[in-house]
Short mmCIF file of N, CA and C in Angstrom, two decimals:
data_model
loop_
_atom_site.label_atom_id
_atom_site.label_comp_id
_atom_site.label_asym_id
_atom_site.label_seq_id
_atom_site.Cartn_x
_atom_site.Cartn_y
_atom_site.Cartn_z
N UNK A 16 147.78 60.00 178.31
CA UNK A 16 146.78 59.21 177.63
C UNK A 16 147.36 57.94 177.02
N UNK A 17 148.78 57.99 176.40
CA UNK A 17 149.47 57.04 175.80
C UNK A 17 149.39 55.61 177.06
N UNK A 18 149.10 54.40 176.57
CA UNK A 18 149.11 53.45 177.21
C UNK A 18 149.83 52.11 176.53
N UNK A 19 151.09 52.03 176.66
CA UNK A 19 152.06 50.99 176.24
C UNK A 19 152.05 49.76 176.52
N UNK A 20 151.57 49.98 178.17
CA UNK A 20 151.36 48.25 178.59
C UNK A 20 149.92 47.54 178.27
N UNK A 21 148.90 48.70 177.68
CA UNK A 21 147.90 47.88 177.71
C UNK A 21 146.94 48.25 178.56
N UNK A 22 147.40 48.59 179.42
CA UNK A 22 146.65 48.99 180.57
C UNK A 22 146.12 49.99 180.78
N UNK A 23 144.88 50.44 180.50
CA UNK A 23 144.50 52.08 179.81
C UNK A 23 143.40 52.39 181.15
N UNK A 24 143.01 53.55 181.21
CA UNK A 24 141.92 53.75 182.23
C UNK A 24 140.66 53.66 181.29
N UNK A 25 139.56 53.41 182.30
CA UNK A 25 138.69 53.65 181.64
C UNK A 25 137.91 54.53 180.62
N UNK A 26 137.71 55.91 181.30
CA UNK A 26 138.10 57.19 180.13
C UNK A 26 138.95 58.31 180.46
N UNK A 27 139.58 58.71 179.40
CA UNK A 27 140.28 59.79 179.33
C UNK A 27 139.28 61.43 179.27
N UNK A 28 139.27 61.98 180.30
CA UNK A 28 138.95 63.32 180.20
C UNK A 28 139.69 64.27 179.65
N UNK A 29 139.61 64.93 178.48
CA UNK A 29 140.60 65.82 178.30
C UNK A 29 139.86 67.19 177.92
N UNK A 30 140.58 68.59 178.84
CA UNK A 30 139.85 69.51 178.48
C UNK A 30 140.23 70.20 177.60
N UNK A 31 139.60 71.04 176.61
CA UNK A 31 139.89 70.98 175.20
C UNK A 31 140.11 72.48 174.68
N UNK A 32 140.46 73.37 175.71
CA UNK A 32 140.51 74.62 176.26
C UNK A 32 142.14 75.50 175.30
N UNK A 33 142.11 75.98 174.75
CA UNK A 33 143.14 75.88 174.27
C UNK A 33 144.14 75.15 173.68
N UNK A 34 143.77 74.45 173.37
CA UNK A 34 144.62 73.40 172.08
C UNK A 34 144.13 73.69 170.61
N UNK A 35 145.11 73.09 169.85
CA UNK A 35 144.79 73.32 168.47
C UNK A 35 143.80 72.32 167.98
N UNK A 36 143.46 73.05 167.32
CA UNK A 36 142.22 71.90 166.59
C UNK A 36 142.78 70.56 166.10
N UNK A 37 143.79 70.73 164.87
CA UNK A 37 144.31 69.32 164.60
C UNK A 37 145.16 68.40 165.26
N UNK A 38 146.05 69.09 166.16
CA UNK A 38 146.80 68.49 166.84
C UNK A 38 145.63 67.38 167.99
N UNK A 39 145.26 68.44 168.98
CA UNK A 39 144.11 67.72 169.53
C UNK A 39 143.41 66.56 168.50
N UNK A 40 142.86 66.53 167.63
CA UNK A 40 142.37 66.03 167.13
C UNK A 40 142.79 64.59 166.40
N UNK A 41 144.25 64.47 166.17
CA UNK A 41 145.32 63.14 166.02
C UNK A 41 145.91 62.98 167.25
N UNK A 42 145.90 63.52 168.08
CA UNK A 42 146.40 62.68 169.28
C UNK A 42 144.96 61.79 169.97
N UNK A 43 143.93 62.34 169.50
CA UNK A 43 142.85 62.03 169.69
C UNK A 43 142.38 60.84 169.18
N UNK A 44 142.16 60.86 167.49
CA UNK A 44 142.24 59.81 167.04
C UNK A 44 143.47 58.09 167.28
N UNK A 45 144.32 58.89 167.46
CA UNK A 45 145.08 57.57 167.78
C UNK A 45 144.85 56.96 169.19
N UNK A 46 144.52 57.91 170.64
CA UNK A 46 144.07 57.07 171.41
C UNK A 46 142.77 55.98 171.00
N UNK A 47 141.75 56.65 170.42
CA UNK A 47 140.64 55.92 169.91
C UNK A 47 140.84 54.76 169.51
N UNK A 48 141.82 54.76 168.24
CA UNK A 48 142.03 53.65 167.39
C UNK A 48 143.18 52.66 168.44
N UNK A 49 143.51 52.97 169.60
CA UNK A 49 143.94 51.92 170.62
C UNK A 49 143.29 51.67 171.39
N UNK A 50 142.09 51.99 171.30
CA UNK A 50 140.68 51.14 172.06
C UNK A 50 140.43 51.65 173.39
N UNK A 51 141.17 53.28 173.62
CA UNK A 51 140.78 53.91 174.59
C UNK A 51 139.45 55.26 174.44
N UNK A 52 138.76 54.98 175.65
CA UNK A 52 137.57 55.85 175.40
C UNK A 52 138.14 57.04 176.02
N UNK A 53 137.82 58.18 175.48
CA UNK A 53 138.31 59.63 175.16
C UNK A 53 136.81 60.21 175.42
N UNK A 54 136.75 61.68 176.11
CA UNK A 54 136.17 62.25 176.43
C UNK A 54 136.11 63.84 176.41
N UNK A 55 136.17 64.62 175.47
CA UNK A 55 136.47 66.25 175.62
C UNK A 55 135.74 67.21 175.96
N UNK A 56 135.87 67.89 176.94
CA UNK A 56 135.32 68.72 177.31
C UNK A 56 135.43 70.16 176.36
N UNK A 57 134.77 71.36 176.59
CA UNK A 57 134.61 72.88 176.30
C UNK A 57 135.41 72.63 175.10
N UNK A 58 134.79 72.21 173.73
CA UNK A 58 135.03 71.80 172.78
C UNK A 58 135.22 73.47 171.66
N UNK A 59 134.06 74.53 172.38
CA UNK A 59 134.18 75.49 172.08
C UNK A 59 134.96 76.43 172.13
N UNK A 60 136.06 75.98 173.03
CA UNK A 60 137.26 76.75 173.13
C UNK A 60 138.52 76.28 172.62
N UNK A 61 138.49 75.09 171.43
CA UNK A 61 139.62 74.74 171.17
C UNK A 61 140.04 76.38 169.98
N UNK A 62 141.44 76.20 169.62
CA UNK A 62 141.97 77.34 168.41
C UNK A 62 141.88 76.33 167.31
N UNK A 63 142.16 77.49 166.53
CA UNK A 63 142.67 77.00 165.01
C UNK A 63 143.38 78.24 164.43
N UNK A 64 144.42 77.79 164.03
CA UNK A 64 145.41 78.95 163.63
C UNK A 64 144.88 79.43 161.98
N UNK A 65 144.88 80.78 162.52
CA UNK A 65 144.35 81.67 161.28
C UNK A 65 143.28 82.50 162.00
N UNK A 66 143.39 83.87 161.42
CA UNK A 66 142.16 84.85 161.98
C UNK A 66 140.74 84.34 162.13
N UNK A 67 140.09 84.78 162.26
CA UNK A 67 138.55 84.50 162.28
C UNK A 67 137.74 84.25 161.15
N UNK A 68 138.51 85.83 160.45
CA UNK A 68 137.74 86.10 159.15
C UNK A 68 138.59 85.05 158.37
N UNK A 69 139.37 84.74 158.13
CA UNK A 69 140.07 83.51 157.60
C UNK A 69 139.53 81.93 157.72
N UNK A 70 139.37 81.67 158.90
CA UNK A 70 138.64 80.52 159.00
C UNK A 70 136.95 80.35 158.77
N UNK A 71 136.39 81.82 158.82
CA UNK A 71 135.13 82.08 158.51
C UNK A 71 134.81 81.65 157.25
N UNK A 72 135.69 82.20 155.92
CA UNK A 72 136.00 81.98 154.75
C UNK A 72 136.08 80.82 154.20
N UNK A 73 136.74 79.80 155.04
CA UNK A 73 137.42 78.87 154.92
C UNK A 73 135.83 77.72 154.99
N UNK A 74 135.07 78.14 155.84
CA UNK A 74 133.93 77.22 156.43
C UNK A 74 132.77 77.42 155.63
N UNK A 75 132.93 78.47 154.89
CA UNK A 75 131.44 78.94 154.17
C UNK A 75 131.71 78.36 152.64
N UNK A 76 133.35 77.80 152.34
CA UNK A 76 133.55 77.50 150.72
C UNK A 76 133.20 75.88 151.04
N UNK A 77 133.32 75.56 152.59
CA UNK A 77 132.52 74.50 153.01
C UNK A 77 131.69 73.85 152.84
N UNK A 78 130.59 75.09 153.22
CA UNK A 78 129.26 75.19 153.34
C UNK A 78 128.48 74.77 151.87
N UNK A 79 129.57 75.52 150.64
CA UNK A 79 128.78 75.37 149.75
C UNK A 79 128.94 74.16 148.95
N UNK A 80 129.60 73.33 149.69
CA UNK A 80 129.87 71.95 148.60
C UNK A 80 128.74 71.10 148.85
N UNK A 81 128.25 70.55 148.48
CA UNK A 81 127.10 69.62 147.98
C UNK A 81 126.95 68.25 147.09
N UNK A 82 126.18 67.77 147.34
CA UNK A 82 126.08 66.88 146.15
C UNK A 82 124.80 67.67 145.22
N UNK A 83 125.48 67.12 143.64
CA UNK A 83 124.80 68.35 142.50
C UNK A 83 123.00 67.76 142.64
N UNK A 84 123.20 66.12 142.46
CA UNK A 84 121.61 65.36 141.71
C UNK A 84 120.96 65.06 143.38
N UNK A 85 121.11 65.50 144.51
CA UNK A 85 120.87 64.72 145.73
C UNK A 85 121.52 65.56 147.03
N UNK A 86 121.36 66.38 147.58
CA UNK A 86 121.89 67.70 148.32
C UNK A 86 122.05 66.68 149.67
N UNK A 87 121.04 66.12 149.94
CA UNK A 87 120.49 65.41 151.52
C UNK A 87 121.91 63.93 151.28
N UNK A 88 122.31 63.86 150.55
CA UNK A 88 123.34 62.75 150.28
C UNK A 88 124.71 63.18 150.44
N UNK A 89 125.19 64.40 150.32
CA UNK A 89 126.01 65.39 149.94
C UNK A 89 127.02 65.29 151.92
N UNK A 90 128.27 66.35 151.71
CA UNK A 90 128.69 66.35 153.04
C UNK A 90 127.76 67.16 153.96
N UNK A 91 127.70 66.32 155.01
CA UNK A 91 126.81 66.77 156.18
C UNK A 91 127.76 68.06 156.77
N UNK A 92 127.26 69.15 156.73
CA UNK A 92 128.30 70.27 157.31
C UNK A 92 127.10 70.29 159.14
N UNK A 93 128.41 70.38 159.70
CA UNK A 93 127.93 70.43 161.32
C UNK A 93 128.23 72.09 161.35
N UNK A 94 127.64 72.32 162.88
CA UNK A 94 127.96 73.90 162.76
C UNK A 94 128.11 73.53 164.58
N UNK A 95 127.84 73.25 165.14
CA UNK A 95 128.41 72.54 166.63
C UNK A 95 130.23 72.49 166.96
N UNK A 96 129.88 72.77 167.88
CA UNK A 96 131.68 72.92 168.05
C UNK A 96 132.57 71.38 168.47
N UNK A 97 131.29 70.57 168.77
CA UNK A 97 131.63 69.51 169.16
C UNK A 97 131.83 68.25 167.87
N UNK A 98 130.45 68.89 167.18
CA UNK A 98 130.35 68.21 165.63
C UNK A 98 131.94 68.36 164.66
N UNK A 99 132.42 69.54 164.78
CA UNK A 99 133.36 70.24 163.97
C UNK A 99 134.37 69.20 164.36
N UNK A 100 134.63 69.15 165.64
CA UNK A 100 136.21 68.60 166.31
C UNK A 100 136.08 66.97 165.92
N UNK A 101 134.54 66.36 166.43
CA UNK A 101 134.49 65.00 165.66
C UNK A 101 134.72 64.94 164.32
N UNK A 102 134.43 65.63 163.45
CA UNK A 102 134.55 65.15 162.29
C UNK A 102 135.63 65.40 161.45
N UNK A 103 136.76 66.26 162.56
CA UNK A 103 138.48 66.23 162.04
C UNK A 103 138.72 65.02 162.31
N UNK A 104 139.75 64.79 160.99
CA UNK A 104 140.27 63.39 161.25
C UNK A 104 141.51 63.85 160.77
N UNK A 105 142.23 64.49 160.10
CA UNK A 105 143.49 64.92 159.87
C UNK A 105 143.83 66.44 159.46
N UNK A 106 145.16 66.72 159.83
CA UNK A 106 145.34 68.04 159.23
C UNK A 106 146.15 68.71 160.64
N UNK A 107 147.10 69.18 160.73
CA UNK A 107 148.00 69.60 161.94
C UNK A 107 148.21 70.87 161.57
N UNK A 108 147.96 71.83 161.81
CA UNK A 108 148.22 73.15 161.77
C UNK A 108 149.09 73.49 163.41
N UNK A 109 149.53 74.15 163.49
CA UNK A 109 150.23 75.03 164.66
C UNK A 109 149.96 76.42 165.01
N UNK A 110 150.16 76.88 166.06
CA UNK A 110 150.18 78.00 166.35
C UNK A 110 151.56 78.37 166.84
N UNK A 111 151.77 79.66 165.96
CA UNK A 111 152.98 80.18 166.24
C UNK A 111 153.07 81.41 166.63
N UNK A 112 154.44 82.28 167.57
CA UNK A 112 154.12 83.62 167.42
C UNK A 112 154.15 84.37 166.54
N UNK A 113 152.85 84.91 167.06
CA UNK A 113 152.97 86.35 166.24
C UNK A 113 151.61 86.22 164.48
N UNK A 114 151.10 84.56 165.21
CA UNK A 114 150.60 84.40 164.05
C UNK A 114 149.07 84.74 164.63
N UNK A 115 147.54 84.72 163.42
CA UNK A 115 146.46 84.78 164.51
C UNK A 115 145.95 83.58 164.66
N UNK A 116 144.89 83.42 165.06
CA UNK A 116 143.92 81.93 165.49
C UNK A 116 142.82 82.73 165.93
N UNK A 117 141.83 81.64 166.24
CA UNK A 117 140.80 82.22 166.76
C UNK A 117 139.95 80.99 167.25
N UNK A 118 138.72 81.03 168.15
CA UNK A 118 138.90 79.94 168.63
C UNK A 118 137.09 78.93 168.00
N UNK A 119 136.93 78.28 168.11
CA UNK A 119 136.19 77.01 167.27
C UNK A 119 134.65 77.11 167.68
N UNK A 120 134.49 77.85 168.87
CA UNK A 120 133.05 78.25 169.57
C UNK A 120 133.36 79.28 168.78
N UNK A 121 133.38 80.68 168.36
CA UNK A 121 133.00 81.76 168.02
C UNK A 121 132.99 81.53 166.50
N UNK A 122 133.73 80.50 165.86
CA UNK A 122 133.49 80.89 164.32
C UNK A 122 132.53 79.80 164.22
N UNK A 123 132.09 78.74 165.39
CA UNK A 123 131.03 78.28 164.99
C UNK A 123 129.54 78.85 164.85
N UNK A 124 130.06 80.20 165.96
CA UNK A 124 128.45 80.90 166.08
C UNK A 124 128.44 81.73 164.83
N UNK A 125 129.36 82.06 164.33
CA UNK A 125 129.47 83.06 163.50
C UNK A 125 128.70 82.00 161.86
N UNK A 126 128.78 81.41 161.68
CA UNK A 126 128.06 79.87 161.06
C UNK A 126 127.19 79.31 161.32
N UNK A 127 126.42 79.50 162.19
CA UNK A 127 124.95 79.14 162.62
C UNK A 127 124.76 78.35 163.70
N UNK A 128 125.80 78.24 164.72
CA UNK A 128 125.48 77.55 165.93
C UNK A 128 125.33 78.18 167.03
N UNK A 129 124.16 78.37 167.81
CA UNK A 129 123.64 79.27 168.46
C UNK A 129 123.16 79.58 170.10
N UNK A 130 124.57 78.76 170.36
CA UNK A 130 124.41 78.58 171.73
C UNK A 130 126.05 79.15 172.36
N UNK A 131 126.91 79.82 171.78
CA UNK A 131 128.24 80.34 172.06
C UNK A 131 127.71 81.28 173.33
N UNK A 132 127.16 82.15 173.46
CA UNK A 132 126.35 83.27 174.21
C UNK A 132 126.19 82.44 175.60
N UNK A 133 125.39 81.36 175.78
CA UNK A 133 125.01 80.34 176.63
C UNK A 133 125.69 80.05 177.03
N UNK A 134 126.86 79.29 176.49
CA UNK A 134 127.83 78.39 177.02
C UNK A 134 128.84 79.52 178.16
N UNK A 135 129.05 80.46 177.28
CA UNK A 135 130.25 81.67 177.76
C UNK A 135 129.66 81.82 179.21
N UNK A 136 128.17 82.13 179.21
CA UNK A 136 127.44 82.65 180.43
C UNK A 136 127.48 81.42 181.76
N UNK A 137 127.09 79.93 181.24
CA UNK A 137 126.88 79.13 181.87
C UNK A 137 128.66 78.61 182.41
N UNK A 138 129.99 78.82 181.57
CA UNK A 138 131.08 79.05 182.11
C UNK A 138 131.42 80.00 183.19
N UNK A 139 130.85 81.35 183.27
CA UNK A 139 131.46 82.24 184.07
C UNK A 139 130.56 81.77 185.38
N UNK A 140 129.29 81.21 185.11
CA UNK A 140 128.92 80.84 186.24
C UNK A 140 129.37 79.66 187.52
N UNK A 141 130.16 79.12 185.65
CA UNK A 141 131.23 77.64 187.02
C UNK A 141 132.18 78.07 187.69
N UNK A 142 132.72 79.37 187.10
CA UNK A 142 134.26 79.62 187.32
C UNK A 142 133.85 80.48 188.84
N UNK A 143 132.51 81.42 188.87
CA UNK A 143 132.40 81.68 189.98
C UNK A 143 131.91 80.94 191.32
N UNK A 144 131.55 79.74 190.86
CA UNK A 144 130.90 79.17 191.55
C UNK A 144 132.00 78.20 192.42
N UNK A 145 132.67 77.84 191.14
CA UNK A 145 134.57 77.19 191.59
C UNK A 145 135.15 77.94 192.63
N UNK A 146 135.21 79.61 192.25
CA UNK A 146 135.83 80.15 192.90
C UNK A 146 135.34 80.42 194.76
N UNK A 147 133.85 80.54 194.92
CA UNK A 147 133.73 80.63 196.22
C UNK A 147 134.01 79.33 197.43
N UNK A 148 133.39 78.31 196.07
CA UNK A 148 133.98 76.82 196.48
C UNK A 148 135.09 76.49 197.20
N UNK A 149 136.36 76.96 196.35
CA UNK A 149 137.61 76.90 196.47
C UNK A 149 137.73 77.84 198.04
N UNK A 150 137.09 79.26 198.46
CA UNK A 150 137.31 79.91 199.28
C UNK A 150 136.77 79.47 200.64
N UNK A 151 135.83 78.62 200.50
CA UNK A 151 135.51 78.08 201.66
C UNK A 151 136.39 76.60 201.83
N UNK A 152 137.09 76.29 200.82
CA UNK A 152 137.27 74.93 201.43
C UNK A 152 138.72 75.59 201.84
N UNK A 153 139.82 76.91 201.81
CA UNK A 153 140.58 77.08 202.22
C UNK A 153 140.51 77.60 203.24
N UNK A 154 139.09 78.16 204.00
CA UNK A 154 138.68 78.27 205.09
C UNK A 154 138.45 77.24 205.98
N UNK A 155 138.15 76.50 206.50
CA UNK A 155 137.86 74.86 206.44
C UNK A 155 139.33 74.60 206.78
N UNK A 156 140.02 74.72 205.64
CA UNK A 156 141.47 74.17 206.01
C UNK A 156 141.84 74.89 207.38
N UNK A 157 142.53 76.38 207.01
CA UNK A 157 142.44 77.03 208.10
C UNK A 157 141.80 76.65 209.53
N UNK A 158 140.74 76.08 209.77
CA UNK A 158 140.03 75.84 210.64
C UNK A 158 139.75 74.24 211.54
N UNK A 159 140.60 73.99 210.17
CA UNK A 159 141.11 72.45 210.55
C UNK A 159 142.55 72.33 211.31
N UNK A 160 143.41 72.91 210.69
CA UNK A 160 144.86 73.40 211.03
C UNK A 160 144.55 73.96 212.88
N UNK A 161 143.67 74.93 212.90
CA UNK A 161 143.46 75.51 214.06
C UNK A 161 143.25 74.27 214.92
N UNK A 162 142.18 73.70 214.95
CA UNK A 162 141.79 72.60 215.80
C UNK A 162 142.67 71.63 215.97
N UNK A 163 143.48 71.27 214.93
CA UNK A 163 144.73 70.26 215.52
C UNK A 163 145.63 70.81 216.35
N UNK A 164 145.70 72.06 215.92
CA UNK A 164 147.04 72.48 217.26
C UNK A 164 146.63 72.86 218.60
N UNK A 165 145.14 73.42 219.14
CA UNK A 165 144.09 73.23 219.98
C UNK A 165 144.03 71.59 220.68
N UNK A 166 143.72 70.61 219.46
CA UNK A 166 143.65 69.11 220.70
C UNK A 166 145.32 68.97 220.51
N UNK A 167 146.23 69.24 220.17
CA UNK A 167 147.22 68.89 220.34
C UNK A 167 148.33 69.65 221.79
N UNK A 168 147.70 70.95 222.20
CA UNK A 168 148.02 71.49 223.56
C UNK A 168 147.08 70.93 224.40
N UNK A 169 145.86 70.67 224.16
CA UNK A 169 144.87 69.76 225.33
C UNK A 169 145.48 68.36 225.13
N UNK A 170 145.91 68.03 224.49
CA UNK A 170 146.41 66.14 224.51
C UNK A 170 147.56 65.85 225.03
N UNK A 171 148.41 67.07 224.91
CA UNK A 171 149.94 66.92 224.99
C UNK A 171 150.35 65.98 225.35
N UNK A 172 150.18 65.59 226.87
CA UNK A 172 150.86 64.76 227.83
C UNK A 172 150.70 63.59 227.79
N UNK A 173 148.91 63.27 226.86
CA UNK A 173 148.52 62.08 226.63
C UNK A 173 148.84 61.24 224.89
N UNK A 174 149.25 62.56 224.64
CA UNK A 174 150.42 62.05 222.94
C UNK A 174 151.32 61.53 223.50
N UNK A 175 152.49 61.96 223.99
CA UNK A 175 153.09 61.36 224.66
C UNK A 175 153.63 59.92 224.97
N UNK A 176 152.03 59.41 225.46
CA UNK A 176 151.86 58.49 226.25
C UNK A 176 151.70 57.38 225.07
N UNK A 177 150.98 58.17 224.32
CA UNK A 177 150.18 57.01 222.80
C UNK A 177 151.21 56.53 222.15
N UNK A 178 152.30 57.44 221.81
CA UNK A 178 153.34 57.47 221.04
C UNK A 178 154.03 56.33 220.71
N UNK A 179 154.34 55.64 221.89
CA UNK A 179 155.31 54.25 221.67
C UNK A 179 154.31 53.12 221.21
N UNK A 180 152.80 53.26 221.54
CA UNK A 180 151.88 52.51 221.30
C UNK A 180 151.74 52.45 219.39
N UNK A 181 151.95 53.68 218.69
CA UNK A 181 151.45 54.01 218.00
C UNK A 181 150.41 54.42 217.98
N UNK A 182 149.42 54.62 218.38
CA UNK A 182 148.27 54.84 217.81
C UNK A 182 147.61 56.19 217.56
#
């Protein structure tokens, strides 16, 4: 993603599948703030180190901060997994062994965002859908492989011939 000369692509896709929340999230910000457009995917599967019930805890002492004279003025708490990751802007935690985490879609559902169920379902449907994908196009290959060595015993004599021509 780092771009030194200047010369950046247009956007950066990055899938967001296991990474840590903050880390992701400052390597993130600093592409931004170098004027590269950033893009994350399955936002619901990033971690955050600490159990569930830990970060559950952590989101609900959240939940209850407010403004006292004006609530609607107060911090906007997101419950979106996508909302959550935008609105880190600092904080680096790690994951280490032996320590827990848990991941940013499930303690968001566990908080009122209500599409974790959906997403999980509408994933297994890519991964199978990837997967037959993938099985026919290594069939295909196979079948490509076959046919070259097929015109290549019917051509033989006339490879040969092409050869010094190049073509």
């Amino acid at each position: 993603m780092v771009c030194g000369s200047g010369v950046c692509a247009k956007k950066v896709v990055v899938d967001a599948r296991h990474h840590m929340l903050g880390r992701l999230g400052s390597i993130v910000a600093k592409e931004l703030l170098n004027g590269q457009k950033v893009v994350i995917l399955r936002c619901e599967e990033i971690c955050m180190s600490g159990g569930l019930v830990r970060q559950k805890m952590k989101y609900m002492r959240f939940l209850r901060k407010r403004m006292n004279t004006k609530p609607s003025h107060g911090p906007i708490h997101f419950r979106a997994p996508a909302k959550i990751f935008w609105r880190t802007v600092r904080g680096v935690s790690r994951l280490q062994k032996g320590h827990k985490y848990c991941l940013l879609g499930h303690l968001s559902s566990e908080v009122g965002w209500n599409h974790y169920d959906t997403i999980r379902e509408l994933e297994k449907k890519r991964k199978e859908r990837a997967q037959v994908a993938y099985e026919r196009k290594k069939q295909l290959n196979k079948l490509r492989v076959k046919a070259e060595k097929t015109a290549e015993e019917k051509l033989g004599s006339q490879l040969d011939i092409l050869a010094p021509v190049k073509y």
